[in-house]
Amino acid sequence: MSNEKRSNFSGKIGFVLAAAGSAVGLGNIWRFPYLAAKYGGGIFLLVYIVLAITFGFALMAAEIAIGRKTGLSAIGAFKKLDKRFSFIGYLSALVPMIILPYYSVIGGWVTKYMMMFLSGNINKAATDGFFDAFISQPIEPVIWFLIYIGLTALVVVFGVEKGVEKVSRVMMPVLVVLSVLIAVYGLFMPGAIDGAMYYLMPDFTKFSVKTVLAAMGQLFYSMSLAMGIMITYGSYMKKDVKLESSVKQIELFDTGIAFVAGLMIIPGVYAFSGGTPEALGKGPGLMFVTLPKVFNGMVFGNFVGTAFFIMVLFAALTSSISLMETVVSIVCDKLKIERKVSCLIVFLSAVIIGLPSCLGYGIWQDVKIIGMQFLDFFDFISNSVMMPVVALLISVFVGYIIKPDNIIDEVETEGAVFKKKKLFVIVIKYIAPICIILILISSILDAFNIFTI
Ligand code: PFF
C-alpha cells in the first residue's frame, strides 16, 4: 500500500460505512450473544457498554487518528511516529493472522446453515444435537470451511471487495430490521421474557474480573481494534471528515447490532431450555442451536431463516475480507512479492492454521491446549491476550510517548472540536493502562488455574 495509491473514502458516510463493514460481522451476531449468555447476561451488557464509551471510544479515536496523521497502515505508522516502537505495528499485525483461520471455520458453519435453509431442511437444523453432530464430523465442516475461506480469497485476489461491500451495504440495514423482527417475535415465545430479563437486567452478584476481560476482548474484536485495522482505515480518511463523530457512529452501529443479536438469541435460549447454566454456557454453538428452533416455529420460518443466514454470510464476508486484505498487504510489503502469490501464501497458511480449529470439535477433541479446544485457544490468545497487550501498548504509546496532544491535534484538524477531549486523555493515560494490566494478570493466572477471582 504505497502512498501514491492511497485512495480516499468519498466522505464521511463512505468512511463510516467502510469501517462499519469491517466492524460488523460474526463478532456481533455470533460472538456477542454467546459471551453475554455465558457471562451473566445484563451485567455483561452493562460492562460492555461502559467499556465501549470509554475504552472503545478512546482507542478507536487514537487508532484512526494515527492512521490519518501518518497516512500509513500499522507497521509503517508506528515506525514513522517513533522508530523504537515499530514492534507495536508488527505485534498488531499478528492478530488478524490468528483470527482469520478460525473466523473462517465459523464462516463455514454459517454457509452450511444458509445452504440447509435454502434447501428447505429447517426441521433437521432445528433438531436437538444436530449442530454438535455436524461440527464433530471429520469431513463436512472442513469442506464448508474451505468453501468459505476460498470465497474470501477469491474476492481478495480479484479485488472485488467493493462489489461485496456494496451488496452488504444494502443488506446490513435489512439485517438490522430483520433481526429486530425476529427478536420481537422471539419475545412472544413462552419463557422468553425471563430470558430478556436475564439479558437486560444486570445482576451485580454475577460480576467478576472474567466478565470485564471477556467484555474487553469482545469490544476489541467487534470493533476491529488493537489489530491495526482502524489505523489502515484512518489512513484512507480525508482531513475534512469529522473524526470524533465518525467514531461515535461506528460504535453506535456496531453496538446496536450486537445488542439486537443478543435480544434475538438469549430469550430463545430460555424459551427452549429454561435458561439452565449448560444451555447458557453453550459457547460458540449458541447461535446455531437456538436460531433454527426459533425459525422452525415461525410462519415463513424457512424464508426468514434463509434471508437471515444470507445476510449474516455477507456481514461475515466483509469482515473476513478485511482480515485477509490486511494480512495479504503485509505479506506483499514485507516479502516484496506479487499480490496473487501473497494471497496464495495467506490462503494456504490460513487453511493449515484453521484445520485444527475445525477438527477440534470432532476427531481432535481430546487434544487440548491449556484445557481449551483449538478454536477456543486461538480465540483466547487473540482476544484475551494479544489484543489487550496491543491496546495497552497503544495507550502507553499515545499517553506517554507521542503524547495525547498529537492525537487531539489530528482530531481537531480543520477547526473540528474534540468534545470528549478530557475523557480521551484520562482513559488513554490512566484508566486504560491500569485496567488492562490488572485484567491481563488475572486472566493469565486464571487460564493456568493458579488463582481464580
Ligand atoms: N470486527 C469483526 C467482527 O465483529 O466480526 C471481526 C474482525 C474483522 C476483526 C476484521 C478484525 C478485522 F480486521
XYZ file of C-alpha atoms and ligand atoms in Angstrom:
466
model
C 0.000 0.000 0.000
C 2.095 2.875 -1.179
C 1.154 6.459 -0.586
C 0.584 7.263 -4.239
C -2.013 4.553 -4.494
C -3.745 5.516 -1.271
C -7.258 6.396 -2.283
C -9.602 8.298 -0.038
C -13.067 7.420 1.114
C -15.548 9.622 -0.600
C -16.628 11.489 2.505
C -17.813 10.897 5.985
C -20.521 8.423 5.207
C -18.156 6.441 2.980
C -15.641 6.169 5.782
C -18.187 5.235 8.430
C -19.741 2.576 6.218
C -16.415 1.036 5.243
C -15.215 0.891 8.837
C -18.585 -0.459 9.932
C -18.351 -3.135 7.221
C -15.182 -4.396 8.849
C -16.515 -3.980 12.369
C -19.917 -5.588 11.932
C -19.573 -9.295 11.437
C -19.678 -12.584 13.249
C -18.357 -10.788 16.301
C -21.682 -9.028 16.698
C -24.082 -11.751 15.682
C -22.346 -14.923 16.768
C -19.798 -13.999 19.437
C -21.504 -11.254 21.425
C -24.688 -13.203 22.285
C -22.832 -16.316 23.428
C -20.490 -14.319 25.633
C -23.368 -12.313 27.090
C -25.259 -15.537 27.818
C -22.188 -17.110 29.393
C -21.009 -14.171 31.485
C -24.113 -13.189 33.382
C -26.398 -11.517 30.812
C -27.270 -7.991 31.948
C -24.042 -7.444 33.813
C -22.033 -8.323 30.700
C -24.143 -5.952 28.618
C -23.625 -3.149 31.123
C -19.862 -3.668 31.368
C -19.654 -3.843 27.590
C -21.487 -0.556 27.100
C -19.385 1.228 29.738
C -16.212 -0.061 28.085
C -17.451 0.916 24.634
C -17.969 4.552 25.560
C -14.673 4.823 27.426
C -12.007 2.352 26.184
C -13.565 1.734 22.817
C -14.021 5.408 22.109
C -10.503 6.414 23.155
C -8.786 3.570 21.377
C -10.710 3.898 18.152
C -10.130 7.657 18.051
C -6.403 7.076 18.694
C -6.055 4.398 16.015
C -7.944 6.296 13.329
C -6.021 9.481 14.156
C -2.676 7.646 13.972
C -3.664 6.303 10.564
C -4.848 9.634 9.214
C -1.882 11.532 10.598
C 0.740 9.217 9.115
C -1.174 8.128 6.025
C 0.198 4.633 6.619
C -1.025 1.272 7.855
C 0.011 -0.078 11.270
C 3.607 -1.202 10.677
C 4.648 1.930 8.821
C 2.626 4.223 11.064
C 4.353 3.287 14.325
C 7.717 3.363 12.616
C 7.064 6.861 11.322
C 5.927 8.170 14.698
C 8.781 6.642 16.682
C 11.193 4.069 15.286
C 11.682 2.369 18.649
C 8.039 1.435 18.712
C 7.711 -0.221 15.300
C 7.245 -3.507 17.149
C 3.708 -2.437 18.146
C 2.840 -2.411 14.467
C 4.275 -5.883 13.957
C 2.550 -7.237 17.033
C -0.800 -5.837 15.982
C -0.323 -7.348 12.521
C -0.120 -10.800 14.098
C -3.646 -10.599 15.469
C -5.554 -10.809 12.154
C -3.305 -13.720 11.173
C -4.552 -15.635 14.205
C -8.189 -14.595 13.830
C -8.667 -15.178 10.082
C -8.383 -19.007 10.191
C -10.841 -19.674 12.975
C -13.156 -16.872 11.808
C -13.413 -18.795 8.568
C -14.300 -22.005 10.418
C -17.340 -20.233 11.874
C -17.969 -18.658 8.451
C -18.114 -22.231 7.122
C -20.770 -23.140 9.692
C -22.828 -20.114 8.595
C -22.509 -21.168 4.952
C -23.670 -24.686 5.804
C -26.729 -23.355 7.669
C -27.550 -20.989 4.856
C -27.499 -23.866 2.378
C -29.617 -26.027 4.679
C -32.264 -23.342 4.992
C -32.100 -22.692 1.270
C -32.812 -26.334 0.549
C -35.707 -26.408 3.000
C -34.030 -28.512 5.672
C -35.148 -26.336 8.526
C -36.600 -29.229 10.572
C -33.308 -31.032 10.522
C -31.359 -27.929 11.549
C -33.718 -27.419 14.467
C -33.373 -30.907 15.939
C -31.577 -31.330 19.249
C -27.977 -32.353 18.852
C -27.839 -31.544 15.144
C -25.230 -28.829 15.490
C -22.935 -30.871 17.737
C -23.197 -33.825 15.392
C -22.349 -31.588 12.433
C -19.239 -29.943 13.883
C -17.875 -33.220 15.172
C -17.757 -34.819 11.734
C -14.308 -35.248 10.222
C -15.001 -34.101 6.658
C -18.078 -31.935 6.284
C -17.100 -28.940 8.434
C -13.707 -28.916 6.710
C -15.387 -28.683 3.315
C -17.537 -25.722 4.441
C -14.503 -24.073 5.975
C -12.648 -24.441 2.664
C -15.604 -23.072 0.722
C -15.845 -20.042 2.989
C -12.165 -19.202 3.070
C -11.922 -19.917 -0.675
C -14.704 -17.409 -1.263
C -12.901 -14.831 0.850
C -9.648 -15.459 -1.013
C -11.362 -15.167 -4.417
C -12.734 -11.762 -3.521
C -9.324 -10.622 -2.304
C -7.474 -11.961 -5.378
C -9.847 -10.421 -7.871
C -10.168 -7.224 -5.857
C -13.938 -7.220 -5.970
C -14.310 -6.170 -2.338
C -16.133 -3.070 -3.452
C -18.843 -5.222 -5.014
C -19.266 -7.289 -1.881
C -19.259 -4.156 0.237
C -21.957 -2.606 -1.931
C -24.200 -5.630 -1.570
C -23.501 -5.713 2.114
C -24.384 -2.038 2.499
C -27.837 -2.806 1.204
C -28.101 -5.964 3.252
C -26.914 -4.509 6.527
C -29.951 -2.289 7.145
C -32.198 -5.164 6.096
C -30.327 -7.389 8.544
C -30.998 -4.895 11.323
C -34.716 -4.709 10.547
C -34.979 -8.476 10.197
C -33.137 -9.053 13.470
C -35.447 -6.674 15.311
C -38.463 -8.516 13.897
C -37.016 -11.906 14.852
C -36.207 -10.614 18.330
C -39.733 -9.262 18.809
C -41.231 -12.496 17.518
C -38.965 -14.488 19.837
C -40.099 -12.500 22.850
C -43.588 -13.931 22.478
C -42.417 -17.494 22.992
C -43.262 -18.977 26.399
C -40.439 -18.338 28.833
C -38.720 -15.805 26.607
C -39.451 -12.858 28.887
C -37.300 -14.449 31.616
C -34.517 -14.599 29.089
C -34.995 -10.971 28.151
C -34.801 -10.037 31.834
C -31.605 -12.061 32.216
C -30.125 -10.202 29.252
C -31.298 -6.715 30.174
C -31.212 -6.582 33.978
C -27.726 -6.520 35.455
C -27.226 -8.919 38.340
C -24.260 -7.497 40.220
C -23.573 -10.755 42.043
C -22.514 -12.157 38.672
C -19.813 -9.529 38.234
C -16.229 -10.816 38.055
C -12.896 -9.928 36.528
C -13.665 -12.522 33.891
C -16.752 -10.555 32.868
C -14.605 -7.481 32.298
C -11.944 -9.405 30.411
C -14.477 -11.133 28.195
C -16.258 -7.830 27.522
C -12.996 -6.057 26.780
C -11.764 -8.756 24.401
C -15.148 -8.710 22.707
C -15.028 -4.946 22.355
C -11.673 -5.040 20.582
C -12.761 -7.923 18.402
C -16.106 -6.465 17.481
C -14.788 -3.006 16.690
C -11.732 -4.361 14.871
C -9.471 -2.592 17.390
C -5.969 -3.430 18.605
C -5.066 -5.160 15.363
C -4.080 -2.308 13.125
C -7.243 -2.352 11.048
C -8.572 1.015 12.166
C -5.125 2.542 11.606
C -5.287 1.413 7.986
C -8.841 2.691 7.617
C -7.818 6.002 9.194
C -5.041 6.338 6.636
C -7.699 6.493 3.933
C -9.779 9.088 5.748
C -9.944 12.611 4.389
C -8.857 15.502 6.592
C -12.184 17.294 6.420
C -14.152 14.339 7.767
C -15.020 14.779 11.448
C -13.127 12.059 13.240
C -14.862 12.161 16.587
C -18.391 11.914 15.306
C -17.364 9.160 12.886
C -16.019 7.153 15.819
C -19.273 7.628 17.702
C -21.301 6.488 14.728
C -19.242 3.361 14.125
C -19.521 2.469 17.805
C -23.246 3.041 17.867
C -23.813 0.964 14.773
C -21.610 -1.878 15.946
C -23.002 -1.989 19.478
C -26.582 -1.634 18.219
C -26.276 -4.727 16.050
C -24.657 -6.736 18.837
C -27.401 -5.666 21.236
C -30.175 -6.770 18.896
C -28.404 -10.064 18.173
C -28.360 -10.761 21.918
C -32.049 -9.971 22.118
C -32.689 -12.351 19.283
C -30.750 -15.269 20.756
C -30.769 -15.136 24.581
C -34.544 -15.107 25.162
C -34.687 -18.012 22.690
C -32.267 -19.987 24.847
C -34.621 -19.522 27.777
C -37.656 -20.445 25.762
C -36.169 -23.702 24.561
C -34.176 -24.829 27.563
C -35.296 -22.830 30.556
C -32.002 -20.961 30.781
C -30.044 -23.682 32.539
C -26.340 -22.974 33.080
C -25.415 -25.594 30.451
C -27.734 -24.017 27.903
C -26.431 -20.523 28.629
C -22.814 -21.588 28.608
C -23.132 -23.424 25.305
C -20.413 -21.222 23.812
C -19.649 -20.924 20.112
C -22.611 -23.068 19.107
C -25.296 -20.925 20.703
C -26.466 -19.087 17.602
C -26.602 -22.280 15.575
C -28.588 -24.143 18.198
C -31.151 -21.520 19.197
C -31.971 -19.674 15.992
C -33.025 -22.662 13.867
C -35.517 -23.529 16.603
C -36.902 -20.001 16.582
C -37.227 -20.090 12.780
C -38.792 -23.529 12.882
C -41.693 -22.276 14.955
C -42.246 -19.216 12.806
C -44.637 -18.677 9.922
C -42.462 -18.407 6.798
C -39.617 -19.535 9.046
C -37.782 -21.122 6.140
C -37.842 -17.916 4.164
C -36.908 -15.699 7.102
C -34.153 -18.112 8.181
C -32.678 -18.280 4.687
C -32.705 -14.488 4.367
C -31.130 -14.178 7.799
C -28.245 -16.557 7.115
C -27.557 -14.988 3.703
C -27.173 -11.617 5.385
C -25.010 -12.965 8.167
C -22.834 -14.537 5.496
C -22.364 -11.173 3.811
C -21.641 -9.449 7.112
C -19.071 -12.150 7.865
C -17.531 -11.935 4.402
C -16.930 -8.181 4.563
C -15.114 -8.771 7.844
C -13.030 -11.751 6.761
C -12.147 -9.937 3.534
C -10.774 -7.040 5.566
C -8.878 -9.516 7.743
C -7.356 -11.263 4.740
C -6.654 -7.985 2.920
C -4.650 -6.777 5.884
C -2.583 -9.925 6.093
C -2.058 -10.063 2.315
C -0.861 -6.473 2.128
C 1.582 -7.047 4.990
C 2.970 -10.174 3.328
C 3.195 -8.302 -0.014
C 5.076 -5.398 1.525
C 7.416 -7.451 3.662
C 8.321 -10.226 1.216
C 8.161 -7.904 -1.782
C 6.137 -10.398 -3.758
C 3.223 -10.145 -6.126
C -0.247 -9.794 -4.677
C -1.520 -13.048 -6.188
C 1.379 -15.036 -4.705
C 0.844 -13.341 -1.386
C -2.861 -14.280 -1.495
C -1.957 -17.885 -2.150
C 0.510 -17.979 0.744
C -2.013 -16.406 3.126
C -4.788 -18.705 1.921
C -2.696 -21.859 2.376
C -1.383 -20.837 5.779
C -4.872 -19.925 6.965
C -6.142 -23.331 5.823
C -3.370 -25.086 7.739
C -3.845 -22.997 10.878
C -7.641 -23.274 10.628
C -7.759 -27.068 10.292
C -7.131 -27.846 13.965
C -9.892 -25.398 14.937
C -12.197 -27.121 12.503
C -11.372 -30.626 13.706
C -11.139 -29.673 17.363
C -14.803 -30.481 17.970
C -14.576 -33.941 16.430
C -11.644 -36.207 15.812
C -9.239 -33.903 17.652
C -11.474 -33.133 20.563
C -9.128 -34.778 23.012
C -6.237 -32.548 22.038
C -6.332 -29.574 24.372
C -4.065 -26.593 24.898
C -4.212 -25.213 28.437
C -7.510 -27.021 28.777
C -9.044 -25.489 25.656
C -10.113 -26.766 22.278
C -8.154 -25.283 19.380
C -10.802 -22.759 18.344
C -11.229 -21.567 21.925
C -7.488 -21.408 22.318
C -6.926 -19.221 19.235
C -9.839 -17.077 20.311
C -8.362 -16.764 23.807
C -4.837 -15.942 22.622
C -6.015 -13.259 20.224
C -8.849 -11.733 22.258
C -7.778 -12.165 25.836
C -4.015 -11.895 25.499
C -2.756 -10.234 22.339
C -5.400 -7.579 21.826
C -5.248 -6.340 25.434
C -1.439 -6.261 25.143
C -1.587 -4.273 21.899
C -4.246 -1.968 23.381
C -2.035 -1.426 26.407
C 0.968 -0.618 24.225
C -1.060 1.784 22.094
C -2.399 3.615 25.141
C 1.069 3.909 26.694
C 2.500 4.983 23.334
C -0.139 7.659 22.865
C -0.314 8.674 26.531
C 3.399 8.949 27.239
C 5.488 8.750 24.073
C 3.843 10.793 21.356
C 1.525 12.423 23.954
C -2.274 12.785 23.666
C -1.922 16.294 22.183
C -0.677 14.778 18.989
C -3.898 12.817 18.592
C -6.030 15.736 19.789
C -4.473 17.960 17.088
C -5.330 15.375 14.478
C -8.931 15.070 15.692
C -9.208 18.867 15.680
C -7.875 19.389 12.164
C -9.694 21.900 10.046
C -11.396 23.529 13.005
C -13.194 20.456 14.367
C -13.779 20.440 18.127
C -12.833 17.345 20.150
C -15.784 17.285 22.538
C -14.686 14.325 24.653
C -11.075 15.508 24.877
C -10.851 15.191 28.680
C -12.340 11.717 28.708
C -9.929 10.721 25.963
C -6.861 11.907 27.894
C -7.906 10.315 31.187
C -8.749 6.977 29.572
C -5.658 6.771 27.399
C -3.197 7.900 30.105
C -4.545 6.314 33.247
C -7.646 4.157 33.102
C -6.738 2.028 30.089
C -3.172 1.124 31.121
C -4.030 0.364 34.736
C -7.159 -1.638 33.998
C -5.592 -3.613 31.177
C -2.586 -4.578 33.289
C -4.795 -5.753 36.150
C -7.097 -7.654 33.867
C -4.269 -9.284 31.954
C -2.576 -10.526 35.079
C -5.741 -12.002 36.446
C -6.657 -13.628 33.149
C -3.300 -15.284 32.737
C -3.349 -16.584 36.284
C -6.844 -17.796 35.667
C -6.009 -19.562 32.401
C -3.385 -21.579 34.194
C -5.705 -22.126 37.136
C -3.251 -20.548 39.521
C -5.614 -18.175 41.160
C -9.210 -17.597 40.276
C -11.133 -14.484 41.173
N -14.993 -6.958 13.805
C -15.281 -8.199 13.137
C -16.482 -8.839 13.743
O -17.014 -8.326 14.734
O -16.917 -9.855 13.240
C -14.124 -9.137 13.201
C -12.946 -8.557 12.550
C -12.991 -8.232 11.226
C -11.850 -8.294 13.249
C -11.935 -7.641 10.601
C -10.775 -7.719 12.630
C -10.846 -7.397 11.322
F -9.837 -6.885 10.723
